[in-house]
Short mmCIF file of C-alpha atoms and ligand atoms in Angstrom, two decimals:
data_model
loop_
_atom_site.label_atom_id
_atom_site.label_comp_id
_atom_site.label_asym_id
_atom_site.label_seq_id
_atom_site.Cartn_x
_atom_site.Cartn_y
_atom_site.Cartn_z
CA UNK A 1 -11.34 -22.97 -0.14
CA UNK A 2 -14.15 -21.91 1.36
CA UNK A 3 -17.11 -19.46 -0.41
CA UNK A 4 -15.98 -15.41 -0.10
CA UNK A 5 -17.92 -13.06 -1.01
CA UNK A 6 -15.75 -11.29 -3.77
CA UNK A 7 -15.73 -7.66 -2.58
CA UNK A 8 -14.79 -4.42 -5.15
CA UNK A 9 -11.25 -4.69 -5.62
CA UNK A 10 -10.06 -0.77 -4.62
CA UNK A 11 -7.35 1.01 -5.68
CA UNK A 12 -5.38 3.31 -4.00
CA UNK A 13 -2.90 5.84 -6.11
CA UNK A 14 0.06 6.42 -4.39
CA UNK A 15 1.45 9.65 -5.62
CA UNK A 16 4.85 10.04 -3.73
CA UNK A 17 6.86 10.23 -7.04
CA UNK A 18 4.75 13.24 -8.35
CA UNK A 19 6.28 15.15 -5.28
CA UNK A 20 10.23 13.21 -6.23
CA UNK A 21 9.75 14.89 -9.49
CA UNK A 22 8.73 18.22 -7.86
CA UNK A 23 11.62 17.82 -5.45
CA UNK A 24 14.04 17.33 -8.02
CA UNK A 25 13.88 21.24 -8.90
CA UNK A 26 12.46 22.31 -5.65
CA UNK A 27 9.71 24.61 -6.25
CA UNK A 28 5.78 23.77 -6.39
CA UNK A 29 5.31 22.15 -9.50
CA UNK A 30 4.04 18.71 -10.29
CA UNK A 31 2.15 19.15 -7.31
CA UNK A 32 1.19 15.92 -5.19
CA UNK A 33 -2.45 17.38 -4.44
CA UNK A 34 -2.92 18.28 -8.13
CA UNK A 35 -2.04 14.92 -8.83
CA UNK A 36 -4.32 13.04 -6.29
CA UNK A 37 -7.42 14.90 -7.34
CA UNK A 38 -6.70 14.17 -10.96
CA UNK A 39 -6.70 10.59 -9.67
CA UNK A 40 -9.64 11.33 -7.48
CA UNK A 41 -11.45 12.52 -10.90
CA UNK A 42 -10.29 9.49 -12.89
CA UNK A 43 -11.60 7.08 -10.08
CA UNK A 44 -8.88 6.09 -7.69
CA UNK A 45 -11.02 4.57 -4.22
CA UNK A 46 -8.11 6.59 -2.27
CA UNK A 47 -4.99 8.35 -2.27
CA UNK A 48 -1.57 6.63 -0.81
CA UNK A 49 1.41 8.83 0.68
CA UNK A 50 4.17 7.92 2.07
CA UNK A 51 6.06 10.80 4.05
CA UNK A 52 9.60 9.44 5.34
CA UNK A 53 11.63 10.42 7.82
CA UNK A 54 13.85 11.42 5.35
CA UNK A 55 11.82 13.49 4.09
CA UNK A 56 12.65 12.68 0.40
CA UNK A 57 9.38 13.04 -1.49
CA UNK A 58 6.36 13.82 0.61
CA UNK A 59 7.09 16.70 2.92
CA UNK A 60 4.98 17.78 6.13
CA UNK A 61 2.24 20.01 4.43
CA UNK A 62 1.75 17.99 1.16
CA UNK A 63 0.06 15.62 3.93
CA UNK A 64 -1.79 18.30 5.44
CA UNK A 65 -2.99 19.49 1.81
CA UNK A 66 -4.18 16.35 0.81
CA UNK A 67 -6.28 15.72 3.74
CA UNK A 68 -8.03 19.12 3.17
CA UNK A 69 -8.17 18.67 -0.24
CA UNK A 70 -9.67 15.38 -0.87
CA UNK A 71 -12.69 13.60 -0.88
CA UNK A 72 -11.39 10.06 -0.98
CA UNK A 73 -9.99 7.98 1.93
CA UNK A 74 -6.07 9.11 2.75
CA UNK A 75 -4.05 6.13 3.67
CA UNK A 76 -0.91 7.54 5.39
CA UNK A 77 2.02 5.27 4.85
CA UNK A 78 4.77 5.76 8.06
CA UNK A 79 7.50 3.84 9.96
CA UNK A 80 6.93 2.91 13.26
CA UNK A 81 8.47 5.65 15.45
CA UNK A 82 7.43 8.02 17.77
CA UNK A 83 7.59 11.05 15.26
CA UNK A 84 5.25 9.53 12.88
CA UNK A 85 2.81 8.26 15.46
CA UNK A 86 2.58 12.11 16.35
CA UNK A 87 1.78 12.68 12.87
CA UNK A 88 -0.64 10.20 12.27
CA UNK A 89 -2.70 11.31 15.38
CA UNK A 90 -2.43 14.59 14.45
CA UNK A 91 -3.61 13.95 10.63
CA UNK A 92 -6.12 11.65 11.18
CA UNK A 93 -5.93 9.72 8.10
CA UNK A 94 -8.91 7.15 7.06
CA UNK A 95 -5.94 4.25 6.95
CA UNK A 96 -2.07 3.96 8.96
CA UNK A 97 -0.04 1.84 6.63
CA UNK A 98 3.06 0.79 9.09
CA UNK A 99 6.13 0.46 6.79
CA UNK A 100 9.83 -0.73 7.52
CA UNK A 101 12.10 2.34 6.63
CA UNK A 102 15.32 0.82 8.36
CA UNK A 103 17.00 -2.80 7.47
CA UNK A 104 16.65 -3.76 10.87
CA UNK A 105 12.88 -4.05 10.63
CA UNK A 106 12.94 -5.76 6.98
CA UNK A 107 12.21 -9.40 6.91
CA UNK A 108 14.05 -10.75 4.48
CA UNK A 109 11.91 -10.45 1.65
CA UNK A 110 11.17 -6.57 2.21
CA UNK A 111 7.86 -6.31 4.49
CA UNK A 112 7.66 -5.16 7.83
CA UNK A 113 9.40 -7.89 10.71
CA UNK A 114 5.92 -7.69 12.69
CA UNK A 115 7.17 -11.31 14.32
CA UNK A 116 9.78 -10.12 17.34
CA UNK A 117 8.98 -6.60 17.24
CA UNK A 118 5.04 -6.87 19.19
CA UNK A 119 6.44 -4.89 22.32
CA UNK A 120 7.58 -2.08 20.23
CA UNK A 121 4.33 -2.14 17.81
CA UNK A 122 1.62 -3.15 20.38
CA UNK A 123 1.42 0.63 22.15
CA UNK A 124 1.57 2.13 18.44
CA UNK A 125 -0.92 0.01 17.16
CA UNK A 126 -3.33 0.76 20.30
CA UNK A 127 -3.13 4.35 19.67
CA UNK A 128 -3.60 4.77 16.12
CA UNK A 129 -6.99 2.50 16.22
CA UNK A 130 -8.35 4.44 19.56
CA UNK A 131 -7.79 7.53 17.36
CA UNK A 132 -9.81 5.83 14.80
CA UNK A 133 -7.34 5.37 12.68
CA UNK A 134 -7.68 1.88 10.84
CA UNK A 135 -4.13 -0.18 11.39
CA UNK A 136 -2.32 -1.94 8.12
CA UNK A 137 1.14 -3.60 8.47
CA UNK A 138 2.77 -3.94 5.02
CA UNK A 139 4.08 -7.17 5.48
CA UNK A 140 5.19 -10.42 3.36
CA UNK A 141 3.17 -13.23 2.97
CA UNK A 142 4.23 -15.22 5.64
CA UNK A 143 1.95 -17.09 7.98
CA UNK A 144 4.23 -16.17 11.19
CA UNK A 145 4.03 -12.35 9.92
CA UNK A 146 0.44 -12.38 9.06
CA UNK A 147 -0.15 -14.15 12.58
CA UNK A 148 1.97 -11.46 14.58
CA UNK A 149 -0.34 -8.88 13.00
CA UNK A 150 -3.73 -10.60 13.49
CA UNK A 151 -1.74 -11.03 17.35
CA UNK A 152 -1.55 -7.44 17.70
CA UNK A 153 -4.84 -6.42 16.76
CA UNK A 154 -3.88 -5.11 12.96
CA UNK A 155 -7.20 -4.26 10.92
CA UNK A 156 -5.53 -4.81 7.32
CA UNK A 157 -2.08 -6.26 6.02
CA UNK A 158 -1.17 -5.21 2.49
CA UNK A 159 0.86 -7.58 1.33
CA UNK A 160 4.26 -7.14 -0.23
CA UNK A 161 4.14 -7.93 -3.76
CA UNK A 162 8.01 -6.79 -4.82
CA UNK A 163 9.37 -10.26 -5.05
CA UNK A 164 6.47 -11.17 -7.44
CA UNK A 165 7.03 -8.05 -9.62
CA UNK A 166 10.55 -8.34 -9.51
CA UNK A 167 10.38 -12.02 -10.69
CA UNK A 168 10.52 -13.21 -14.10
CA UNK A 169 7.59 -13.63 -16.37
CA UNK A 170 6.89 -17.35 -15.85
CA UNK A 171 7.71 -20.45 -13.28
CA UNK A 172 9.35 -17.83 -10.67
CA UNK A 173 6.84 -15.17 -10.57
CA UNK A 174 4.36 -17.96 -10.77
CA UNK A 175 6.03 -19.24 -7.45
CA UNK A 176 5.65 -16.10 -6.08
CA UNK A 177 1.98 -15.37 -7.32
CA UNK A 178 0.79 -18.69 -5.81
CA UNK A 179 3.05 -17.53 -2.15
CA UNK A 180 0.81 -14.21 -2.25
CA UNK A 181 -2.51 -16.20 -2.41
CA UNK A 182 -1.76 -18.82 -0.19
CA UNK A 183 -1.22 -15.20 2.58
CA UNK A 184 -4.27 -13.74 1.20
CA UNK A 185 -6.09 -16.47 2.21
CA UNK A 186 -4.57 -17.59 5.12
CA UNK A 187 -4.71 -13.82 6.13
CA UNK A 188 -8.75 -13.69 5.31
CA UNK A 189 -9.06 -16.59 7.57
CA UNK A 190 -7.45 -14.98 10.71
CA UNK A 191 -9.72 -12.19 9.87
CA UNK A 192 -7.28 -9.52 8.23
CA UNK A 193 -8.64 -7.27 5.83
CA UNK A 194 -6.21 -7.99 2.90
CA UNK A 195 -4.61 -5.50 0.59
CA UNK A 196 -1.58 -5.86 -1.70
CA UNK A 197 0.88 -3.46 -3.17
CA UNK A 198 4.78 -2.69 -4.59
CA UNK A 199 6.14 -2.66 -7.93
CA UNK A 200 2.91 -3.66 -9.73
CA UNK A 201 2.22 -2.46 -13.52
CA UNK A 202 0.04 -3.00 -16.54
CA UNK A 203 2.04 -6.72 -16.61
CA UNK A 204 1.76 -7.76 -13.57
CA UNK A 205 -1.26 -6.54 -11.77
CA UNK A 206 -4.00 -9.34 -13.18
CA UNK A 207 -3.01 -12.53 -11.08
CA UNK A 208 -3.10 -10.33 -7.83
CA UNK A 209 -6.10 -8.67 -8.81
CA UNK A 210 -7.75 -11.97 -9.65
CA UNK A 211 -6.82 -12.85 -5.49
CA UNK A 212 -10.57 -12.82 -4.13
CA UNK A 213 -9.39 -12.14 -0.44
CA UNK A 214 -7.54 -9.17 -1.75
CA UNK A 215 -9.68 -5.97 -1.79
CA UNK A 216 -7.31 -3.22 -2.39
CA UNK A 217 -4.41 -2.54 -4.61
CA UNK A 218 -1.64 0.18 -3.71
CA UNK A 219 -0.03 1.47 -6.96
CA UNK A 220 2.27 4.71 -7.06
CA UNK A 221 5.61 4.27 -9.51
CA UNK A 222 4.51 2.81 -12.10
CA UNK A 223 1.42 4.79 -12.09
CA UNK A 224 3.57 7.50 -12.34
CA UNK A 225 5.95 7.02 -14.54
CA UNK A 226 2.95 5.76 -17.17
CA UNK A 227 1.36 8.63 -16.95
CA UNK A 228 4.63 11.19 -18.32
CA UNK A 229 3.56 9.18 -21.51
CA UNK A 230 -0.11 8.86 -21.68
CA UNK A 231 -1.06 11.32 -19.22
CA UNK A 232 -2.39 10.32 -15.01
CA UNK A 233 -5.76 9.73 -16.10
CA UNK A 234 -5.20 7.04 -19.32
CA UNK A 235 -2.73 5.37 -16.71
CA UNK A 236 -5.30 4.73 -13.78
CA UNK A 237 -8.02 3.88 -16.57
CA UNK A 238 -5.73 1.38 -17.81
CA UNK A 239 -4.93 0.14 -14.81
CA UNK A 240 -8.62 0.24 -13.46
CA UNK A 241 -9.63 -2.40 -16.26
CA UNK A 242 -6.87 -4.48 -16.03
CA UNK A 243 -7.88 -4.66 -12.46
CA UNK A 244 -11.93 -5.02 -13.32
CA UNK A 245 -11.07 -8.15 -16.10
CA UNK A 246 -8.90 -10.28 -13.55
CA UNK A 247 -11.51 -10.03 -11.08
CA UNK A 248 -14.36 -11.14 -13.86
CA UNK A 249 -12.16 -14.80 -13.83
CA UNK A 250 -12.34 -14.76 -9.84
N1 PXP B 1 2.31 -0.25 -0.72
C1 PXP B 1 3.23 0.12 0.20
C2 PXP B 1 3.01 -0.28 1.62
C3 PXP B 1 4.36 0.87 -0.17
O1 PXP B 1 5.26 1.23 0.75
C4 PXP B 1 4.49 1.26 -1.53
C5 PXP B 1 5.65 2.10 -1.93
O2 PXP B 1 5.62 3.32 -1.29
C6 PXP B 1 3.49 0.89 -2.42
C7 PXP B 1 2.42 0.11 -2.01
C8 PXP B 1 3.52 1.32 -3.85
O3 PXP B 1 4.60 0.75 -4.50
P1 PXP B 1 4.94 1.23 -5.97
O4 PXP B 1 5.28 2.67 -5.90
O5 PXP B 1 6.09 0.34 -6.34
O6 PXP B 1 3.71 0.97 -6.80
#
């Protein structure tokens, strides 16, 4: 493998679930902003959001809140259609995180199909970087996914890490660790910035963090739910050393 020079491993809170929780009672409170500048305070590198089409946690203005309220880089997590494109421009978020939200555009181990769907992505992907707007496709790591995306001109690929997480401690989520780095790497190598995200948690964040191609971590859920016991802060400090040990043994 050749020498990289091991970069700050970032990580970006993904707050979505503060607003399901708000959602479930309608209303104002948690509040998704309040959340992400707790984060902010506690050292997250940037704030995640995801608003669906659906609609089913982020809404319209929490995106236009956070913008205005924070000082950290917004990565703005959408599906590729029209509607969303119109909301990225119109946003201008540091990051576009392209995301399948239909089982049509799932490969089949959850990430985005990038491979077969260039014609449809290409003019998206061209608009959102002339904007500024820096392009990730959340994809698995798969060397005919990660090439489609290096193909179409993608800045970052966060890879999809649900498999891993979703794996049993041991020889199958060892499989599935050693899958992830072989992408990071062969991702690095086409030039990809690489970032990594879904499902991860106090148990299983250390072998991706230790992934020296890797250079930021997208963590919502868990996040979450960890912090109804110990509070938002304790959770991101947590996971912030967990994250700083593993990348000591890089
Ligand atoms: N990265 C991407 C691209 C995602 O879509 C999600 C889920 O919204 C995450 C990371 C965070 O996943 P989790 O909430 O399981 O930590």
């Amino acid at each position: 493998m050749e020498h990289i020079k091991l970069k700050h491993l970032r990580l970006g809170v993904n707050i979505d679930h503060v607003a399901t929780l708000r959602n479930a009672r309608g209303g104002a409170h948690p509040s998704p902003v309040a959340a992400a500048l707790l984060a902010q305070k506690a050292g997250a590198d940037g704030i995640t959001a995801h608003l669906r089409e659906d609609r089913r946690h982020i809404k319209d203005e929490d995106i236009n809140d956070l913008k205005q309220a924070i000082d950290i880089p917004l990565n703005f997590e959408m599906a590729a259609t029209q509607e969303m494109l119109e909301n990225a421009l119109r946003v201008r978020p540091i990051a576009a995180c392209i995301v399948p939200e239909r089982r049509e555009e799932l490969t089949t181990e959850g990430g985005l199909a990038v491979a077969g769907q260039e014609t449809r992505l290409a003019p998206m992907i061209d608009q959102l970087k002339k904007a500024g707007i820096r392009v990730s496709l959340f994809v698995d790591a798969d060397e005919q996914e990660l090439q489609a995306a290096a193909k179409l001109g993608a800045d970052i690929v966060e890879l999809h890490t649900g498999r891993y997480c979703d794996s049993p401690a041991g020889e199958r989520r060892q499989h599935e660790a050693r899958r992830i780095a072989h992408g990071a790497h062969f991702a690095h190598a086409l030039g990809l910035e690489v970032h990594a995200g879904h499902g991860l948690s106090f148990e299983t964040v250390s072998d991706i963090a230790a992934m020296p191609e890797i250079v930021e971590l997208n963590i919502g859920h868990f996040l979450i739910g960890a912090s109804v016991f110990t509070g938002l802060e304790d959770a991101i400090n947590q996971m912030r050393n967990l994250m700083d040990e593993a990348r000591k043994r890089v």
